Every structure is written in structure tokens, then in C-alpha cells.
mmCIF file of C-alpha atoms in Angstrom:
data_model
loop_
_atom_site.group_PDB
_atom_site.id
_atom_site.type_symbol
_atom_site.label_atom_id
_atom_site.label_comp_id
_atom_site.label_asym_id
_atom_site.label_seq_id
_atom_site.Cartn_x
_atom_site.Cartn_y
_atom_site.Cartn_z
ATOM 1 C CA UNK A 1 42.033 70.643 -6.563
ATOM 2 C CA UNK A 2 41.378 70.008 -2.883
ATOM 3 C CA UNK A 3 39.288 72.845 -1.413
ATOM 4 C CA UNK A 4 41.520 73.037 1.667
ATOM 5 C CA UNK A 5 44.398 74.010 -0.600
ATOM 6 C CA UNK A 6 42.408 76.970 -1.937
ATOM 7 C CA UNK A 7 41.756 78.091 1.619
ATOM 8 C CA UNK A 8 45.480 78.630 2.024
ATOM 9 C CA UNK A 9 45.507 81.094 -0.856
ATOM 10 C CA UNK A 10 44.411 84.244 0.962
ATOM 11 C CA UNK A 11 44.684 86.689 -1.892
ATOM 12 C CA UNK A 12 44.762 87.017 -5.634
ATOM 13 C CA UNK A 13 48.560 86.833 -5.821
ATOM 14 C CA UNK A 14 48.537 83.434 -4.178
ATOM 15 C CA UNK A 15 45.845 82.242 -6.567
ATOM 16 C CA UNK A 16 47.963 83.301 -9.533
ATOM 17 C CA UNK A 17 50.903 81.318 -8.135
ATOM 18 C CA UNK A 18 48.688 78.261 -7.652
ATOM 19 C CA UNK A 19 47.399 78.525 -11.221
ATOM 20 C CA UNK A 20 50.964 78.732 -12.531
ATOM 21 C CA UNK A 21 51.959 75.610 -10.589
ATOM 22 C CA UNK A 22 49.021 73.655 -11.965
ATOM 23 C CA UNK A 23 49.653 74.786 -15.533
ATOM 24 C CA UNK A 24 53.253 73.639 -15.164
ATOM 25 C CA UNK A 25 52.020 70.193 -14.194
ATOM 26 C CA UNK A 26 53.646 70.315 -10.747
ATOM 27 C CA UNK A 27 52.038 68.935 -7.568
ATOM 28 C CA UNK A 28 50.316 71.389 -5.257
ATOM 29 C CA UNK A 29 51.199 70.489 -1.660
ATOM 30 C CA UNK A 30 49.267 71.985 1.253
ATOM 31 C CA UNK A 31 50.912 72.861 4.533
ATOM 32 C CA UNK A 32 52.002 69.961 6.728
ATOM 33 C CA UNK A 33 49.215 68.079 8.525
ATOM 34 C CA UNK A 34 49.708 65.768 11.541
ATOM 35 C CA UNK A 35 48.942 62.099 10.884
ATOM 36 C CA UNK A 36 46.183 62.137 13.536
ATOM 37 C CA UNK A 37 44.290 64.765 11.516
ATOM 38 C CA UNK A 38 44.230 62.825 8.231
ATOM 39 C CA UNK A 39 41.053 60.900 7.417
ATOM 40 C CA UNK A 40 42.560 57.797 5.812
ATOM 41 C CA UNK A 41 41.037 54.341 5.437
ATOM 42 C CA UNK A 42 43.242 51.323 4.616
ATOM 43 C CA UNK A 43 46.474 53.343 4.983
ATOM 44 C CA UNK A 44 49.670 52.158 3.325
ATOM 45 C CA UNK A 45 53.066 53.769 3.938
ATOM 46 C CA UNK A 46 56.018 53.191 1.641
ATOM 47 C CA UNK A 47 59.375 53.961 3.249
ATOM 48 C CA UNK A 48 61.290 54.804 0.092
ATOM 49 C CA UNK A 49 65.036 54.346 0.573
ATOM 50 C CA UNK A 50 65.901 56.156 -2.666
ATOM 51 C CA UNK A 51 64.327 59.463 -1.659
ATOM 52 C CA UNK A 52 64.485 58.898 2.121
ATOM 53 C CA UNK A 53 60.809 59.872 2.164
ATOM 54 C CA UNK A 54 57.681 58.238 3.563
ATOM 55 C CA UNK A 55 54.717 58.063 1.174
ATOM 56 C CA UNK A 56 51.196 57.526 2.530
ATOM 57 C CA UNK A 57 48.747 56.335 -0.143
ATOM 58 C CA UNK A 58 44.974 56.695 0.022
ATOM 59 C CA UNK A 59 41.905 56.500 -2.193
ATOM 60 C CA UNK A 60 41.102 59.735 -4.031
ATOM 61 C CA UNK A 61 38.416 59.713 -6.723
ATOM 62 C CA UNK A 62 38.028 62.432 -9.353
ATOM 63 C CA UNK A 63 35.116 63.574 -11.496
ATOM 64 C CA UNK A 64 35.346 62.964 -15.237
ATOM 65 C CA UNK A 65 32.476 63.852 -17.569
ATOM 66 C CA UNK A 66 30.129 64.056 -14.595
ATOM 67 C CA UNK A 67 31.056 60.578 -13.348
ATOM 68 C CA UNK A 68 33.153 59.491 -10.375
ATOM 69 C CA UNK A 69 36.364 57.811 -11.490
ATOM 70 C CA UNK A 70 38.704 56.004 -9.121
ATOM 71 C CA UNK A 71 42.096 57.381 -8.222
ATOM 72 C CA UNK A 72 44.903 57.454 -5.667
ATOM 73 C CA UNK A 73 46.563 60.331 -3.840
ATOM 74 C CA UNK A 74 49.729 60.435 -1.742
ATOM 75 C CA UNK A 75 51.004 62.402 1.254
ATOM 76 C CA UNK A 76 54.755 62.822 1.897
ATOM 77 C CA UNK A 77 56.696 63.017 5.142
ATOM 78 C CA UNK A 78 60.300 62.939 6.330
ATOM 79 C CA UNK A 79 59.512 62.107 9.960
ATOM 80 C CA UNK A 80 56.155 60.209 9.998
ATOM 81 C CA UNK A 81 54.661 63.091 11.987
ATOM 82 C CA UNK A 82 53.895 65.915 9.567
ATOM 83 C CA UNK A 83 52.527 65.123 6.118
ATOM 84 C CA UNK A 84 52.254 67.253 2.998
ATOM 85 C CA UNK A 85 49.642 66.690 0.340
ATOM 86 C CA UNK A 86 47.482 65.339 -1.056
ATOM 87 C CA UNK A 87 48.992 64.897 -4.516
ATOM 88 C CA UNK A 88 47.039 62.911 -7.112
ATOM 89 C CA UNK A 89 49.297 60.147 -8.451
ATOM 90 C CA UNK A 90 46.844 57.917 -10.289
ATOM 91 C CA UNK A 91 43.494 58.084 -12.073
ATOM 92 C CA UNK A 92 41.935 54.966 -13.600
ATOM 93 C CA UNK A 93 42.260 55.089 -17.426
ATOM 94 C CA UNK A 94 39.129 55.647 -19.511
ATOM 95 C CA UNK A 95 39.368 52.264 -21.228
ATOM 96 C CA UNK A 96 39.867 50.212 -18.074
ATOM 97 C CA UNK A 97 37.394 47.376 -17.477
ATOM 98 C CA UNK A 98 36.659 48.719 -13.960
ATOM 99 C CA UNK A 99 36.726 52.484 -13.412
ATOM 100 C CA UNK A 100 34.989 53.087 -10.084
ATOM 101 C CA UNK A 101 36.325 53.977 -6.653
ATOM 102 C CA UNK A 102 39.729 52.609 -5.631
ATOM 103 C CA UNK A 103 40.062 50.746 -2.344
ATOM 104 C CA UNK A 104 43.175 49.821 -0.361
ATOM 105 C CA UNK A 105 45.943 51.182 -2.619
ATOM 106 C CA UNK A 106 49.405 49.759 -1.914
ATOM 107 C CA UNK A 107 52.701 50.706 -3.583
ATOM 108 C CA UNK A 108 55.636 48.284 -3.498
ATOM 109 C CA UNK A 109 59.184 48.780 -4.752
ATOM 110 C CA UNK A 110 60.191 45.687 -6.741
ATOM 111 C CA UNK A 111 63.302 45.335 -8.910
ATOM 112 C CA UNK A 112 63.826 49.104 -8.973
ATOM 113 C CA UNK A 113 60.304 50.012 -10.104
ATOM 114 C CA UNK A 114 57.127 50.891 -8.217
ATOM 115 C CA UNK A 115 53.922 48.877 -8.408
ATOM 116 C CA UNK A 116 50.476 50.061 -7.374
ATOM 117 C CA UNK A 117 48.090 47.323 -6.207
ATOM 118 C CA UNK A 118 44.624 48.870 -6.440
ATOM 119 C CA UNK A 119 41.237 47.329 -5.711
ATOM 120 C CA UNK A 120 38.854 48.687 -8.339
ATOM 121 C CA UNK A 121 35.077 48.822 -8.072
ATOM 122 C CA UNK A 122 32.005 49.352 -10.212
ATOM 123 C CA UNK A 123 28.286 49.773 -9.598
ATOM 124 C CA UNK A 124 27.441 47.068 -12.165
ATOM 125 C CA UNK A 125 25.795 43.951 -10.747
ATOM 126 C CA UNK A 126 26.892 40.642 -12.256
ATOM 127 C CA UNK A 127 24.441 38.411 -10.363
ATOM 128 C CA UNK A 128 20.953 38.716 -8.919
ATOM 129 C CA UNK A 129 21.026 40.248 -5.473
ATOM 130 C CA UNK A 130 20.345 37.987 -2.507
ATOM 131 C CA UNK A 131 17.552 39.262 -0.256
ATOM 132 C CA UNK A 132 18.947 41.147 2.737
ATOM 133 C CA UNK A 133 22.466 41.000 1.290
ATOM 134 C CA UNK A 134 24.739 43.554 -0.387
ATOM 135 C CA UNK A 135 24.705 43.549 -4.215
ATOM 136 C CA UNK A 136 27.098 41.356 -6.190
ATOM 137 C CA UNK A 137 29.279 43.957 -7.911
ATOM 138 C CA UNK A 138 32.328 43.604 -10.141
ATOM 139 C CA UNK A 139 35.409 44.094 -7.952
ATOM 140 C CA UNK A 140 39.066 43.148 -8.414
ATOM 141 C CA UNK A 141 42.697 44.009 -7.715
ATOM 142 C CA UNK A 142 44.754 45.340 -10.618
ATOM 143 C CA UNK A 143 48.468 46.179 -10.738
ATOM 144 C CA UNK A 144 49.928 49.356 -12.282
ATOM 145 C CA UNK A 145 53.594 50.317 -12.685
ATOM 146 C CA UNK A 146 55.755 53.456 -12.523
ATOM 147 C CA UNK A 147 59.364 54.599 -12.288
ATOM 148 C CA UNK A 148 58.643 56.796 -9.267
ATOM 149 C CA UNK A 149 56.624 56.446 -6.042
ATOM 150 C CA UNK A 150 54.574 59.425 -7.230
ATOM 151 C CA UNK A 151 53.768 57.896 -10.602
ATOM 152 C CA UNK A 152 52.462 58.267 -13.150
ATOM 153 C CA UNK A 153 51.232 54.696 -12.687
ATOM 154 C CA UNK A 154 50.486 52.955 -15.975
ATOM 155 C CA UNK A 155 48.424 49.831 -16.662
ATOM 156 C CA UNK A 156 49.706 46.528 -18.018
ATOM 157 C CA UNK A 157 46.281 45.915 -19.528
ATOM 158 C CA UNK A 158 42.641 46.776 -18.954
ATOM 159 C CA UNK A 159 41.513 43.957 -16.630
ATOM 160 C CA UNK A 160 42.223 42.963 -13.013
ATOM 161 C CA UNK A 161 44.889 40.438 -12.031
ATOM 162 C CA UNK A 162 42.246 38.641 -9.958
ATOM 163 C CA UNK A 163 39.519 36.462 -11.551
ATOM 164 C CA UNK A 164 36.823 38.472 -13.312
ATOM 165 C CA UNK A 165 34.092 36.259 -11.819
ATOM 166 C CA UNK A 166 35.330 36.744 -8.263
ATOM 167 C CA UNK A 167 34.634 39.670 -5.935
ATOM 168 C CA UNK A 168 38.278 40.199 -4.963
ATOM 169 C CA UNK A 169 40.068 42.905 -2.998
ATOM 170 C CA UNK A 170 43.072 43.969 -0.914
ATOM 171 C CA UNK A 171 45.859 42.407 -2.975
ATOM 172 C CA UNK A 172 49.397 42.614 -1.570
ATOM 173 C CA UNK A 173 52.824 41.581 -2.886
ATOM 174 C CA UNK A 174 54.989 38.783 -1.486
ATOM 175 C CA UNK A 175 58.177 37.468 -3.118
ATOM 176 C CA UNK A 176 59.381 33.951 -2.284
ATOM 177 C CA UNK A 177 62.733 32.724 -3.622
ATOM 178 C CA UNK A 178 62.508 35.227 -6.476
ATOM 179 C CA UNK A 179 58.940 34.348 -7.477
ATOM 180 C CA UNK A 180 56.338 37.124 -7.001
ATOM 181 C CA UNK A 181 52.896 36.350 -5.620
ATOM 182 C CA UNK A 182 49.794 38.316 -4.822
ATOM 183 C CA UNK A 183 47.826 37.393 -1.697
ATOM 184 C CA UNK A 184 44.298 38.791 -1.776
ATOM 185 C CA UNK A 185 40.854 38.462 -0.195
ATOM 186 C CA UNK A 186 37.837 36.782 -1.794
ATOM 187 C CA UNK A 187 34.899 38.910 -0.691
ATOM 188 C CA UNK A 188 32.483 37.616 1.962
ATOM 189 C CA UNK A 189 29.599 39.057 -0.069
ATOM 190 C CA UNK A 190 30.176 36.279 -2.601
ATOM 191 C CA UNK A 191 31.486 33.480 -0.365
ATOM 192 C CA UNK A 192 29.770 34.194 3.022
ATOM 193 C CA UNK A 193 32.926 32.832 4.703
ATOM 194 C CA UNK A 194 35.595 35.150 3.306
ATOM 195 C CA UNK A 195 38.683 33.535 1.809
ATOM 196 C CA UNK A 196 42.383 34.371 1.613
ATOM 197 C CA UNK A 197 43.809 33.439 -1.766
ATOM 198 C CA UNK A 198 47.251 33.166 -3.366
ATOM 199 C CA UNK A 199 48.009 34.023 -6.985
ATOM 200 C CA UNK A 200 51.423 33.601 -8.629
ATOM 201 C CA UNK A 201 52.451 36.523 -10.845
ATOM 202 C CA UNK A 202 54.700 36.765 -13.884
ATOM 203 C CA UNK A 203 58.259 38.012 -13.190
ATOM 204 C CA UNK A 204 57.329 41.573 -14.237
ATOM 205 C CA UNK A 205 53.972 41.441 -12.349
ATOM 206 C CA UNK A 206 52.135 42.057 -15.602
ATOM 207 C CA UNK A 207 49.793 39.079 -15.386
ATOM 208 C CA UNK A 208 48.680 36.147 -13.219
ATOM 209 C CA UNK A 209 50.274 32.726 -13.684
ATOM 210 C CA UNK A 210 48.052 29.677 -13.220
ATOM 211 C CA UNK A 211 45.018 29.499 -10.974
ATOM 212 C CA UNK A 212 44.622 30.952 -7.455
ATOM 213 C CA UNK A 213 44.936 28.775 -4.352
ATOM 214 C CA UNK A 214 42.684 29.207 -1.308
ATOM 215 C CA UNK A 215 44.866 29.522 1.810
ATOM 216 C CA UNK A 216 42.191 29.704 4.510
ATOM 217 C CA UNK A 217 38.736 31.042 5.381
ATOM 218 C CA UNK A 218 37.972 33.741 7.942
ATOM 219 C CA UNK A 219 36.117 31.349 10.243
ATOM 220 C CA UNK A 220 39.342 29.373 10.779
ATOM 221 C CA UNK A 221 40.511 31.947 13.354
ATOM 222 C CA UNK A 222 39.069 31.339 16.855
ATOM 223 C CA UNK A 223 38.845 35.096 17.472
ATOM 224 C CA UNK A 224 36.920 35.770 14.232
ATOM 225 C CA UNK A 225 33.369 35.120 15.431
ATOM 226 C CA UNK A 226 31.436 36.637 12.557
ATOM 227 C CA UNK A 227 29.342 39.666 11.816
ATOM 228 C CA UNK A 228 25.548 39.806 11.622
ATOM 229 C CA UNK A 229 24.723 41.502 8.326
ATOM 230 C CA UNK A 230 20.909 41.787 8.274
ATOM 231 C CA UNK A 231 17.754 41.646 10.352
ATOM 232 C CA UNK A 232 17.430 37.916 9.637
ATOM 233 C CA UNK A 233 20.454 37.336 11.840
ATOM 234 C CA UNK A 234 22.562 35.965 8.982
ATOM 235 C CA UNK A 235 26.260 35.900 9.854
ATOM 236 C CA UNK A 236 29.239 36.378 7.607
ATOM 237 C CA UNK A 237 32.997 36.083 8.136
ATOM 238 C CA UNK A 238 35.196 38.816 6.677
ATOM 239 C CA UNK A 239 38.734 38.623 5.276
ATOM 240 C CA UNK A 240 40.395 42.023 4.862
ATOM 241 C CA UNK A 241 43.766 43.704 4.552
ATOM 242 C CA UNK A 242 46.374 40.932 4.388
ATOM 243 C CA UNK A 243 50.111 41.599 4.832
ATOM 244 C CA UNK A 244 53.016 39.126 5.074
ATOM 245 C CA UNK A 245 56.101 39.328 7.275
ATOM 246 C CA UNK A 246 59.027 36.999 8.018
ATOM 247 C CA UNK A 247 60.254 37.121 11.619
ATOM 248 C CA UNK A 248 63.825 37.263 12.883
ATOM 249 C CA UNK A 249 63.728 33.448 13.218
ATOM 250 C CA UNK A 250 62.321 32.913 9.727
ATOM 251 C CA UNK A 251 58.689 32.326 10.697
ATOM 252 C CA UNK A 252 56.311 33.488 7.962
ATOM 253 C CA UNK A 253 53.351 35.417 9.380
ATOM 254 C CA UNK A 254 50.249 36.832 7.748
ATOM 255 C CA UNK A 255 48.429 39.692 9.428
ATOM 256 C CA UNK A 256 44.807 40.154 8.366
ATOM 257 C CA UNK A 257 41.538 41.662 9.590
ATOM 258 C CA UNK A 258 38.067 40.417 10.437
ATOM 259 C CA UNK A 259 35.469 41.033 13.151
ATOM 260 C CA UNK A 260 35.507 40.009 16.811
ATOM 261 C CA UNK A 261 32.395 40.744 18.851
ATOM 262 C CA UNK A 262 31.205 43.145 16.095
ATOM 263 C CA UNK A 263 34.437 45.174 16.240
ATOM 264 C CA UNK A 264 37.159 45.306 13.589
ATOM 265 C CA UNK A 265 40.277 43.406 14.675
ATOM 266 C CA UNK A 266 43.705 42.258 13.464
ATOM 267 C CA UNK A 267 44.839 38.646 13.723
ATOM 268 C CA UNK A 268 47.962 36.686 12.855
ATOM 269 C CA UNK A 269 48.346 33.397 10.984
ATOM 270 C CA UNK A 270 51.585 31.378 10.825
ATOM 271 C CA UNK A 271 52.681 29.252 7.867
ATOM 272 C CA UNK A 272 53.418 25.728 9.147
ATOM 273 C CA UNK A 273 56.013 25.238 6.394
ATOM 274 C CA UNK A 274 57.418 28.739 6.279
ATOM 275 C CA UNK A 275 56.172 29.044 2.708
ATOM 276 C CA UNK A 276 53.428 31.254 1.368
ATOM 277 C CA UNK A 277 51.319 28.299 0.208
ATOM 278 C CA UNK A 278 51.004 27.236 3.846
ATOM 279 C CA UNK A 279 49.233 25.437 5.386
ATOM 280 C CA UNK A 280 48.341 28.304 7.727
ATOM 281 C CA UNK A 281 47.603 28.049 11.450
ATOM 282 C CA UNK A 282 45.631 30.830 13.134
ATOM 283 C CA UNK A 283 46.748 32.297 16.432
ATOM 284 C CA UNK A 284 44.074 32.097 19.133
ATOM 285 C CA UNK A 285 44.104 35.758 20.149
ATOM 286 C CA UNK A 286 44.069 38.854 17.927
ATOM 287 C CA UNK A 287 46.948 41.310 17.857
ATOM 288 C CA UNK A 288 44.508 44.246 18.110
ATOM 289 C CA UNK A 289 40.767 44.235 18.831
ATOM 290 C CA UNK A 290 39.941 47.903 19.418
ATOM 291 C CA UNK A 291 37.820 48.473 16.278
ATOM 292 C CA UNK A 292 40.800 49.031 13.997
ATOM 293 C CA UNK A 293 42.361 47.035 11.211
ATOM 294 C CA UNK A 294 43.489 46.648 7.601
ATOM 295 C CA UNK A 295 47.149 46.819 8.576
ATOM 296 C CA UNK A 296 50.563 46.828 6.964
ATOM 297 C CA UNK A 297 54.087 46.621 8.401
ATOM 298 C CA UNK A 298 57.048 48.875 7.696
ATOM 299 C CA UNK A 299 60.479 49.751 9.053
ATOM 300 C CA UNK A 300 61.418 53.334 9.723
ATOM 301 C CA UNK A 301 64.667 54.689 8.318
ATOM 302 C CA UNK A 302 66.067 54.155 11.816
ATOM 303 C CA UNK A 303 65.197 50.442 11.629
ATOM 304 C CA UNK A 304 62.149 50.447 13.937
ATOM 305 C CA UNK A 305 59.451 47.877 13.069
ATOM 306 C CA UNK A 306 55.978 49.454 12.975
ATOM 307 C CA UNK A 307 52.391 48.557 12.154
ATOM 308 C CA UNK A 308 50.012 50.963 10.422
ATOM 309 C CA UNK A 309 46.213 50.550 10.366
ATOM 310 C CA UNK A 310 43.037 52.629 10.488
ATOM 311 C CA UNK A 311 40.847 53.109 13.552
ATOM 312 C CA UNK A 312 38.059 53.403 14.351
ATOM 313 C CA UNK A 313 36.450 51.361 11.596
ATOM 314 C CA UNK A 314 33.211 53.343 11.843
ATOM 315 C CA UNK A 315 31.503 55.733 11.470
ATOM 316 C CA UNK A 316 32.649 56.745 8.008
ATOM 317 C CA UNK A 317 34.861 59.820 8.163
ATOM 318 C CA UNK A 318 36.210 59.042 11.625
ATOM 319 C CA UNK A 319 39.002 56.751 10.386
ATOM 320 C CA UNK A 320 42.572 57.802 11.154
ATOM 321 C CA UNK A 321 45.911 56.160 10.390
ATOM 322 C CA UNK A 322 47.379 54.692 13.587
ATOM 323 C CA UNK A 323 51.090 53.935 13.959
ATOM 324 C CA UNK A 324 52.398 51.547 16.644
ATOM 325 C CA UNK A 325 55.736 49.959 17.431
ATOM 326 C CA UNK A 326 55.961 46.177 17.100
ATOM 327 C CA UNK A 327 58.169 43.670 18.897
ATOM 328 C CA UNK A 328 59.429 40.682 16.906
ATOM 329 C CA UNK A 329 60.309 37.820 19.270
ATOM 330 C CA UNK A 330 61.100 35.439 16.444
ATOM 331 C CA UNK A 331 57.895 33.422 16.835
ATOM 332 C CA UNK A 332 55.267 36.143 16.553
ATOM 333 C CA UNK A 333 54.653 39.868 16.999
ATOM 334 C CA UNK A 334 53.566 41.932 19.998
ATOM 335 C CA UNK A 335 51.991 45.374 19.905
ATOM 336 C CA UNK A 336 54.079 48.134 21.493
ATOM 337 C CA UNK A 337 53.498 51.797 22.224
ATOM 338 C CA UNK A 338 51.573 54.062 19.905
ATOM 339 C CA UNK A 339 53.762 56.484 17.967
ATOM 340 C CA UNK A 340 51.134 58.484 16.110
#
């Protein structure tokens, strides 16, 4: 249980009530917390029409047999201002191929069910480490399913939906003419110039169909000018946090993150054909370059288009979920006023 929850229990009677709630298997929700006070990296908000509730998902590991095991927690809100939680909604199963920390959890409602896209990690190296470079670790995006936005999320199998020999992350769902796809990032650690890739999924999202297609590399964007990663001056190009959106005029956009002048930024690419396979053209200027990124888009229950991302990107622990209005002019998107 989160220690901050215990702090709310000022006396023995409260502790007894808490114990009874836990024994009953019910979620323990702390008092409401403003969005600006939540330390969340790679935030994802599901605006669930069924429950008329906003769900904010974040990484939340647990300890099992003395070992850190990946998991996901959720906060709930009715107004996007005050959030209750956290409530643990997912823990990686014991027999999963990857069981380490979860990154960038997303939950999508698709055909009446809820699907968790989770990037799973491990500390196992699969290739000799390059001098002055991060280790090559197993990493991949795996999809889990549930009947509710609060889970329990169950696996289709024990392995990621991304290639086992690829360091892959940040998978998101896009459906085109009834066919589901996952767009995900191929890690810069492995490729140097990070890639954005497309993977068709089976109709129930249970497995990949065919081989992935590379859509573009991070260096394709004029604003993405690389990041020096070691004292040798070696430069890499990062692809992070992709999300797709179709404008009011039918233009297909992809928002994604990389680095501009050593600061995290959000850019936009446009599909020249209006289809997810592209080809993709990069816009010259980023949408946001204030050391924030890994975004997603959502509409409020009042119909307002918004972007959600974390900022600042560093130091660790300083990240907060930022919520801004967006303007859709049919061709592209423009950043509006900050809401939270």
C-alpha cells in the first residue's frame, strides 16, 4: 500500500477500516490530489464514456519475493483537476517473458473491451555492451485485455507483441478501416537513429500479423537535432511517445517526441496519403520544445481537444502531467492555453 495512504489513517479505528477494505479486495483511494502535484512520467488519460470518468495511468512496480515486478496504477477524476488514487490495476504475471518495470502504459477502449499497451523491461543483456553506450536489454510492448478500465488486465500470452530481438517501446493503437495496428518506437540504443514502426494486429489484438514496417527515423525531422550520449561526443536520435490523430479535414497526423537542443520536444508528422503506412512528412517546427514530451491526445466530455504530456523531462522525480488545449485547423494542430 502507498505510504501516503497510511498517513491519512490517524488512529487505530481508521487502520481497522483500511484493513477491512483491503481484505475485501476493494481499491483504497487516497484523498483527491491536484494534477500538478502528481509525479507522473509518460501520462495517459482515458476519457471513459461508459463511466463518465477520466482514468490516468502510470507505472507502478511492486515487490514480489524480494524482486521488483512491473505494474500499472490508475488515478480517477470527474473534472481533470482533482484525482483520487493510486489504485493498482495490473501486475506482470509470474510466467511472463519480461517481468521488469513497466514504461508508458496506455489503455484503449476497442470493441467494448479495454486494452493495456505496456512496455516491459528486464535487466538481462542480450548483446555485448558497446563502450560508452547504455546496455542492450530485452524490452518490448505487450498487450493485455480487460472488461473494465480498472482491470484486471489479463495476458494473451507470455511474450511481447513487438519482435523479441528488437528493443521496442511506447506502442499505441490505431485503427484504419477496421484493421487494428500498433505504432511503436524502435529504441535508439539499438539503432542509433531511432525508428518509428508499424505492426498490424489480429482483430482481437491478441497477436501481431506479418512483419513490422519502418515508417521513419528520428533524424528525418529538421527540429530533431540529436542528443550527445557520452564523453566521446557520440550523437543519437530518439523516437518516443507516438500518438495518431485525424484532423477535421481528414489529415492523419502523428505526434512524437525527440530532442531539440538537448531538450525534450514534441513534433508532428503528416501522412502524405492519409494512411498509417505513410509516407510521412515531418513538420519543420516542433509543437512544444520546453523540455516536455511523450504526449497523447484526448477529448474532454465537453468535446474540448487536449494534449497531455510530462514536463520537465529531468531531473527524475520532477515530472508532472501537463494538460493544454489544442486547436485543430484541419491541416495541423496548434498549442493553446494550459489547463492544468
